[in-house]
PDB file of C-alpha atoms in Angstrom:
ATOM      1  CA  MET G   1     -12.391  19.198  16.444  1.00 38.00           C
ATOM      2  CA  TRP G   2     -10.227  16.165  17.117  1.00 38.00           C
ATOM      3  CA  SER G   3      -8.589  15.857  20.496  1.00 40.00           C
ATOM      4  CA  ASP G   4      -4.976  14.699  20.682  1.00 41.00           C
ATOM      5  CA  SER G   5      -5.883  12.819  23.836  1.00 40.00           C
ATOM      6  CA  LEU G   6      -7.910  10.417  21.696  1.00 39.00           C
ATOM      7  CA  ILE G   7      -4.846   9.374  19.730  1.00 39.00           C
ATOM      8  CA  GLN G   8      -1.970  10.040  22.090  1.00 40.00           C
ATOM      9  CA  ARG G   9       0.173   7.292  23.498  1.00 38.00           C
ATOM     10  CA  ARG G  10       0.751   7.520  27.219  1.00 38.00           C
ATOM     11  CA  ARG G  11       4.203   6.924  28.587  1.00 40.00           C
ATOM     12  CA  PRO G  12       4.437   4.403  31.411  1.00 44.00           C
ATOM     13  CA  SER G  13       5.190   5.970  34.791  1.00 46.00           C
ATOM     14  CA  LEU G  14       8.332   5.046  36.669  1.00 47.00           C
ATOM     15  CA  PRO G  15       8.119   4.662  40.445  1.00 52.00           C
ATOM     16  CA  GLY G  16       8.920   8.019  42.037  1.00 55.00           C
ATOM     17  CA  ALA G  17       8.903   9.884  38.735  1.00 51.00           C
ATOM     18  CA  PRO G  18       6.634  12.875  38.268  1.00 56.00           C
ATOM     19  CA  ASP G  19       3.494  12.283  36.240  1.00 56.00           C
ATOM     20  CA  ILE G  20       4.373  13.676  32.830  1.00 53.00           C
ATOM     21  CA  ARG G  21       1.436  13.986  30.480  1.00 59.00           C
ATOM     22  CA  MET G  22       1.380  15.213  26.966  1.00 60.00           C
ATOM     23  CA  GLU G  23      -0.181  18.589  26.492  1.00 71.00           C
ATOM     24  CA  GLU G  24      -3.646  18.166  25.079  1.00 79.00           C
ATOM     25  CA  LYS G  25      -4.054  19.608  21.606  1.00 82.00           C
ATOM     26  CA  THR G  26      -7.063  20.012  19.437  1.00 89.00           C
ATOM     27  CA  TYR G  27      -7.127  19.491  15.710  1.00 87.00           C
ATOM     28  CA  THR G  28      -9.555  20.479  13.026  1.00 93.00           C
ATOM     29  CA  VAL G  29     -11.089  17.679  11.009  1.00 93.00           C
ATOM     30  CA  SER G  30      -8.815  18.707   8.118  1.00 92.00           C
ATOM     31  CA  GLN G  31      -5.732  18.452  10.330  1.00 93.00           C
ATOM     32  CA  ALA G  32      -6.827  15.027  11.576  1.00 93.00           C
ATOM     33  CA  HIS G  33      -7.303  13.825   7.990  1.00 94.00           C
ATOM     34  CA  HIS G  34      -3.804  15.097   7.145  1.00 93.00           C
ATOM     35  CA  TYR G  35      -2.317  13.331  10.171  1.00 94.00           C
ATOM     36  CA  PHE G  36      -3.937  10.004   9.298  1.00 95.00           C
ATOM     37  CA  ALA G  37      -3.134  10.298   5.578  1.00 95.00           C
ATOM     38  CA  VAL G  38       0.561  10.705   6.389  1.00 95.00           C
ATOM     39  CA  ASP G  39       0.516   8.020   9.081  1.00 96.00           C
ATOM     40  CA  TYR G  40      -1.179   5.411   6.892  1.00 97.00           C
ATOM     41  CA  HIS G  41       1.112   6.306   3.988  1.00 97.00           C
ATOM     42  CA  SER G  42       4.145   5.689   6.221  1.00 96.00           C
ATOM     43  CA  GLN G  43       2.734   2.399   7.510  1.00 97.00           C
ATOM     44  CA  THR G  44       2.117   1.287   3.920  1.00 98.00           C
ATOM     45  CA  TRP G  45       5.757   1.977   3.015  1.00 97.00           C
ATOM     46  CA  GLU G  46       7.035   0.142   6.081  1.00 97.00           C
ATOM     47  CA  LEU G  47       5.280  -2.971   4.819  1.00 98.00           C
ATOM     48  CA  LEU G  48       6.155  -2.385   1.147  1.00 96.00           C
ATOM     49  CA  GLU G  49       9.840  -2.286   2.030  1.00 95.00           C
ATOM     50  CA  LYS G  50       9.780  -5.638   3.828  1.00 95.00           C
ATOM     51  CA  PRO G  51      11.343  -8.358   1.678  1.00 93.00           C
ATOM     52  CA  LYS G  52       8.694 -10.853   2.843  1.00 95.00           C
ATOM     53  CA  ARG G  53       5.269 -10.248   4.324  1.00 97.00           C
ATOM     54  CA  THR G  54       2.684 -12.460   5.956  1.00 98.00           C
ATOM     55  CA  LEU G  55      -0.841 -12.598   4.553  1.00 98.00           C
ATOM     56  CA  ASP G  56      -1.964 -10.389   7.442  1.00 98.00           C
ATOM     57  CA  GLU G  57       0.751  -7.829   6.603  1.00 98.00           C
ATOM     58  CA  GLU G  58      -0.290  -7.839   2.950  1.00 98.00           C
ATOM     59  CA  GLU G  59      -3.903  -7.212   3.923  1.00 98.00           C
ATOM     60  CA  ARG G  60      -2.909  -4.410   6.312  1.00 98.00           C
ATOM     61  CA  MET G  61      -0.644  -2.880   3.651  1.00 98.00           C
ATOM     62  CA  LEU G  62      -3.601  -2.707   1.284  1.00 98.00           C
ATOM     63  CA  ASP G  63      -5.891  -1.358   4.013  1.00 98.00           C
ATOM     64  CA  TYR G  64      -3.338   1.323   4.935  1.00 98.00           C
ATOM     65  CA  ALA G  65      -2.919   2.429   1.320  1.00 98.00           C
ATOM     66  CA  HIS G  66      -6.694   2.716   0.898  1.00 98.00           C
ATOM     67  CA  ALA G  67      -6.999   4.569   4.217  1.00 98.00           C
ATOM     68  CA  SER G  68      -4.248   6.993   3.262  1.00 97.00           C
ATOM     69  CA  LEU G  69      -5.966   7.783  -0.026  1.00 97.00           C
ATOM     70  CA  ALA G  70      -9.353   8.204   1.677  1.00 97.00           C
ATOM     71  CA  HIS G  71      -7.892  10.740   4.109  1.00 96.00           C
ATOM     72  CA  TRP G  72      -6.058  12.617   1.332  1.00 94.00           C
ATOM     73  CA  ARG G  73      -9.255  12.808  -0.701  1.00 94.00           C
ATOM     74  CA  SER G  74     -11.049  14.303   2.300  1.00 93.00           C
ATOM     75  CA  THR G  75      -8.623  17.158   2.700  1.00 86.00           C
ATOM     76  CA  GLY G  76      -5.834  16.999   0.190  1.00 79.00           C
ATOM     77  CA  THR G  77      -5.228  18.357  -3.259  1.00 94.00           C
ATOM     78  CA  ALA G  78      -5.192  16.726  -6.670  1.00 96.00           C
ATOM     79  CA  LEU G  79      -1.464  16.213  -6.121  1.00 96.00           C
ATOM     80  CA  ARG G  80      -2.115  14.134  -2.986  1.00 95.00           C
ATOM     81  CA  HIS G  81      -4.942  12.250  -4.677  1.00 97.00           C
ATOM     82  CA  GLN G  82      -2.664  11.407  -7.617  1.00 97.00           C
ATOM     83  CA  ARG G  83       0.115  10.197  -5.323  1.00 97.00           C
ATOM     84  CA  GLY G  84      -2.379   8.151  -3.300  1.00 97.00           C
ATOM     85  CA  GLU G  85      -3.526   6.432  -6.479  1.00 98.00           C
ATOM     86  CA  TRP G  86       0.131   5.776  -7.341  1.00 98.00           C
ATOM     87  CA  LEU G  87       0.648   4.142  -3.939  1.00 98.00           C
ATOM     88  CA  LEU G  88      -2.375   1.899  -4.431  1.00 98.00           C
ATOM     89  CA  ALA G  89      -1.137   0.928  -7.898  1.00 98.00           C
ATOM     90  CA  ARG G  90       2.232  -0.009  -6.379  1.00 97.00           C
ATOM     91  CA  VAL G  91       0.669  -2.041  -3.585  1.00 98.00           C
ATOM     92  CA  TYR G  92      -1.567  -3.947  -5.984  1.00 98.00           C
ATOM     93  CA  ALA G  93       1.395  -4.544  -8.303  1.00 97.00           C
ATOM     94  CA  VAL G  94       3.489  -5.884  -5.420  1.00 96.00           C
ATOM     95  CA  LEU G  95       0.591  -8.171  -4.497  1.00 97.00           C
ATOM     96  CA  GLY G  96       0.455  -9.432  -8.096  1.00 96.00           C
ATOM     97  CA  GLU G  97      -3.038  -8.070  -8.741  1.00 97.00           C
ATOM     98  CA  GLY G  98      -2.596  -6.651 -12.227  1.00 97.00           C
ATOM     99  CA  ARG G  99      -6.184  -5.544 -12.911  1.00 98.00           C
ATOM    100  CA  GLN G 100      -6.404  -3.512  -9.714  1.00 98.00           C
ATOM    101  CA  ALA G 101      -2.888  -2.141 -10.272  1.00 98.00           C
ATOM    102  CA  LEU G 102      -3.964  -1.005 -13.752  1.00 98.00           C
ATOM    103  CA  LYS G 103      -7.119   0.628 -12.416  1.00 98.00           C
ATOM    104  CA  HIS G 104      -5.201   2.754  -9.918  1.00 98.00           C
ATOM    105  CA  ALA G 105      -2.246   3.418 -12.223  1.00 98.00           C
ATOM    106  CA  TYR G 106      -4.521   4.794 -14.937  1.00 98.00           C
ATOM    107  CA  ARG G 107      -6.437   6.837 -12.364  1.00 98.00           C
ATOM    108  CA  CYS G 108      -3.072   8.231 -11.198  1.00 98.00           C
ATOM    109  CA  ALA G 109      -2.195   9.200 -14.777  1.00 98.00           C
ATOM    110  CA  GLU G 110      -5.651  10.682 -15.390  1.00 98.00           C
ATOM    111  CA  ILE G 111      -5.390  12.941 -12.330  1.00 98.00           C
ATOM    112  CA  LEU G 112      -1.844  13.890 -13.332  1.00 98.00           C
ATOM    113  CA  HIS G 113      -2.855  15.035 -16.806  1.00 97.00           C
ATOM    114  CA  ALA G 114      -5.949  16.887 -15.562  1.00 98.00           C
ATOM    115  CA  ASN G 115      -3.898  18.825 -12.981  1.00 98.00           C
ATOM    116  CA  GLN G 116      -0.478  19.248 -14.601  1.00 97.00           C
ATOM    117  CA  ALA G 117       0.195  22.672 -13.096  1.00 97.00           C
ATOM    118  CA  GLU G 118      -0.051  21.226  -9.580  1.00 96.00           C
ATOM    119  CA  MET G 119       2.358  18.351 -10.222  1.00 97.00           C
ATOM    120  CA  GLN G 120       6.116  18.055  -9.821  1.00 97.00           C
ATOM    121  CA  ASP G 121       8.310  16.832 -12.658  1.00 97.00           C
ATOM    122  CA  PHE G 122       8.858  13.473 -10.961  1.00 97.00           C
ATOM    123  CA  ASP G 123       5.100  12.862 -10.689  1.00 98.00           C
ATOM    124  CA  PHE G 124       5.014  12.357 -14.473  1.00 98.00           C
ATOM    125  CA  ALA G 125       7.788   9.772 -14.364  1.00 98.00           C
ATOM    126  CA  PHE G 126       6.223   7.897 -11.462  1.00 98.00           C
ATOM    127  CA  ALA G 127       2.783   7.881 -13.096  1.00 98.00           C
ATOM    128  CA  TYR G 128       4.212   6.257 -16.235  1.00 98.00           C
ATOM    129  CA  GLU G 129       6.195   3.838 -14.057  1.00 98.00           C
ATOM    130  CA  ALA G 130       2.971   2.826 -12.294  1.00 98.00           C
ATOM    131  CA  VAL G 131       1.196   2.155 -15.595  1.00 98.00           C
ATOM    132  CA  ALA G 132       4.205   0.222 -16.937  1.00 98.00           C
ATOM    133  CA  ARG G 133       4.536  -1.876 -13.789  1.00 97.00           C
ATOM    134  CA  ALA G 134       0.807  -2.604 -13.705  1.00 98.00           C
ATOM    135  CA  HIS G 135       0.872  -3.781 -17.331  1.00 98.00           C
ATOM    136  CA  ALA G 136       3.904  -5.941 -16.523  1.00 97.00           C
ATOM    137  CA  VAL G 137       2.111  -7.570 -13.582  1.00 97.00           C
ATOM    138  CA  ALA G 138      -0.961  -8.094 -15.778  1.00 97.00           C
ATOM    139  CA  GLY G 139       1.253  -9.870 -18.339  1.00 96.00           C
ATOM    140  CA  GLU G 140       0.766  -7.202 -21.002  1.00 97.00           C
ATOM    141  CA  ARG G 141       4.327  -6.972 -22.287  1.00 96.00           C
ATOM    142  CA  ALA G 142       3.902  -4.533 -25.209  1.00 97.00           C
ATOM    143  CA  ASP G 143       2.026  -1.956 -23.107  1.00 98.00           C
ATOM    144  CA  ALA G 144       4.467  -2.420 -20.228  1.00 97.00           C
ATOM    145  CA  GLU G 145       7.433  -1.754 -22.510  1.00 97.00           C
ATOM    146  CA  ARG G 146       5.754   1.278 -24.087  1.00 98.00           C
ATOM    147  CA  PHE G 147       5.021   2.903 -20.717  1.00 98.00           C
ATOM    148  CA  LEU G 148       8.406   1.886 -19.330  1.00 98.00           C
ATOM    149  CA  GLN G 149       9.985   3.887 -22.155  1.00 98.00           C
ATOM    150  CA  LYS G 150       7.725   6.854 -21.331  1.00 98.00           C
ATOM    151  CA  ALA G 151       8.733   6.563 -17.669  1.00 98.00           C
ATOM    152  CA  LYS G 152      12.439   6.576 -18.535  1.00 98.00           C
ATOM    153  CA  GLU G 153      12.007   9.613 -20.794  1.00 98.00           C
ATOM    154  CA  ALA G 154      10.063  11.482 -18.114  1.00 98.00           C
ATOM    155  CA  GLY G 155      12.680  10.416 -15.543  1.00 98.00           C
ATOM    156  CA  GLU G 156      15.445  12.006 -17.601  1.00 98.00           C
ATOM    157  CA  LYS G 157      13.534  15.303 -17.412  1.00 98.00           C
ATOM    158  CA  ILE G 158      13.523  15.380 -13.605  1.00 98.00           C
ATOM    159  CA  GLN G 159      15.503  18.506 -12.696  1.00 98.00           C
ATOM    160  CA  GLU G 160      16.726  17.657  -9.180  1.00 97.00           C
ATOM    161  CA  ALA G 161      19.496  15.054  -9.202  1.00 97.00           C
ATOM    162  CA  ASP G 162      18.306  13.464  -5.928  1.00 97.00           C
ATOM    163  CA  ASP G 163      14.752  13.135  -7.231  1.00 97.00           C
ATOM    164  CA  ARG G 164      16.020  11.672 -10.509  1.00 97.00           C
ATOM    165  CA  GLU G 165      18.202   9.135  -8.662  1.00 97.00           C
ATOM    166  CA  THR G 166      15.292   8.172  -6.408  1.00 96.00           C
ATOM    167  CA  PHE G 167      13.048   7.672  -9.422  1.00 97.00           C
ATOM    168  CA  PHE G 168      15.510   5.473 -11.304  1.00 97.00           C
ATOM    169  CA  ALA G 169      16.207   3.442  -8.147  1.00 96.00           C
ATOM    170  CA  GLU G 170      12.459   2.801  -7.801  1.00 94.00           C
ATOM    171  CA  LEU G 171      12.219   2.002 -11.495  1.00 95.00           C
ATOM    172  CA  LYS G 172      14.876  -0.697 -11.074  1.00 94.00           C
ATOM    173  CA  SER G 173      13.249  -2.186  -7.988  1.00 92.00           C
ATOM    174  CA  GLY G 174      10.654  -4.882  -7.647  1.00 89.00           C
ATOM    175  CA  ASP G 175       9.316  -7.619  -9.858  1.00 84.00           C
ATOM    176  CA  TRP G 176       8.628  -6.567 -13.429  1.00 89.00           C
ATOM    177  CA  ASN G 177       7.393 -10.003 -14.519  1.00 86.00           C
ATOM    178  CA  GLY G 178      10.311 -10.412 -16.929  1.00 87.00           C
ATOM    179  CA  ILE G 179       9.804  -7.056 -18.686  1.00 85.00           C
ATOM    180  CA  ARG G 180      13.056  -5.272 -17.735  1.00 72.00           C
TER     181      ARG G 180
END
């Protein structure tokens, strides 16, 4: 069991104010893994969305993405594992590390195809986007263009309009190393 008191943040007391403490909660190991997977995922995105990052922020962004995936693999499903691999592929692509981006992008696609029934329609589009972006960062134009086309085709098949718009906005974002 994981005690909330180990991770809670205490509020500073004001003079004359009653001592307000958070109720102590206990978590199973699985619940703690879920909490940290979500938290590290969110911290990764906070840094990904910054227009400029320091070297320390880039290192933390990579650490957070790896930590998120590790926690998802401890308790999550193939869906969470696949999305964690996608996040790592994106982080490595943003950092300009094509080989590592390719490794995680292809792992993302492998998990996707092995567990299709568990995936959402947009997971297919994002997996192809990850492979395309990784090839672009690695300077492999022909493969990048081929997977970019697959990503666009899969994106058109996304049923929910909001999900489709989100996908195409992501597809248009970032550095594609002159591919788009």
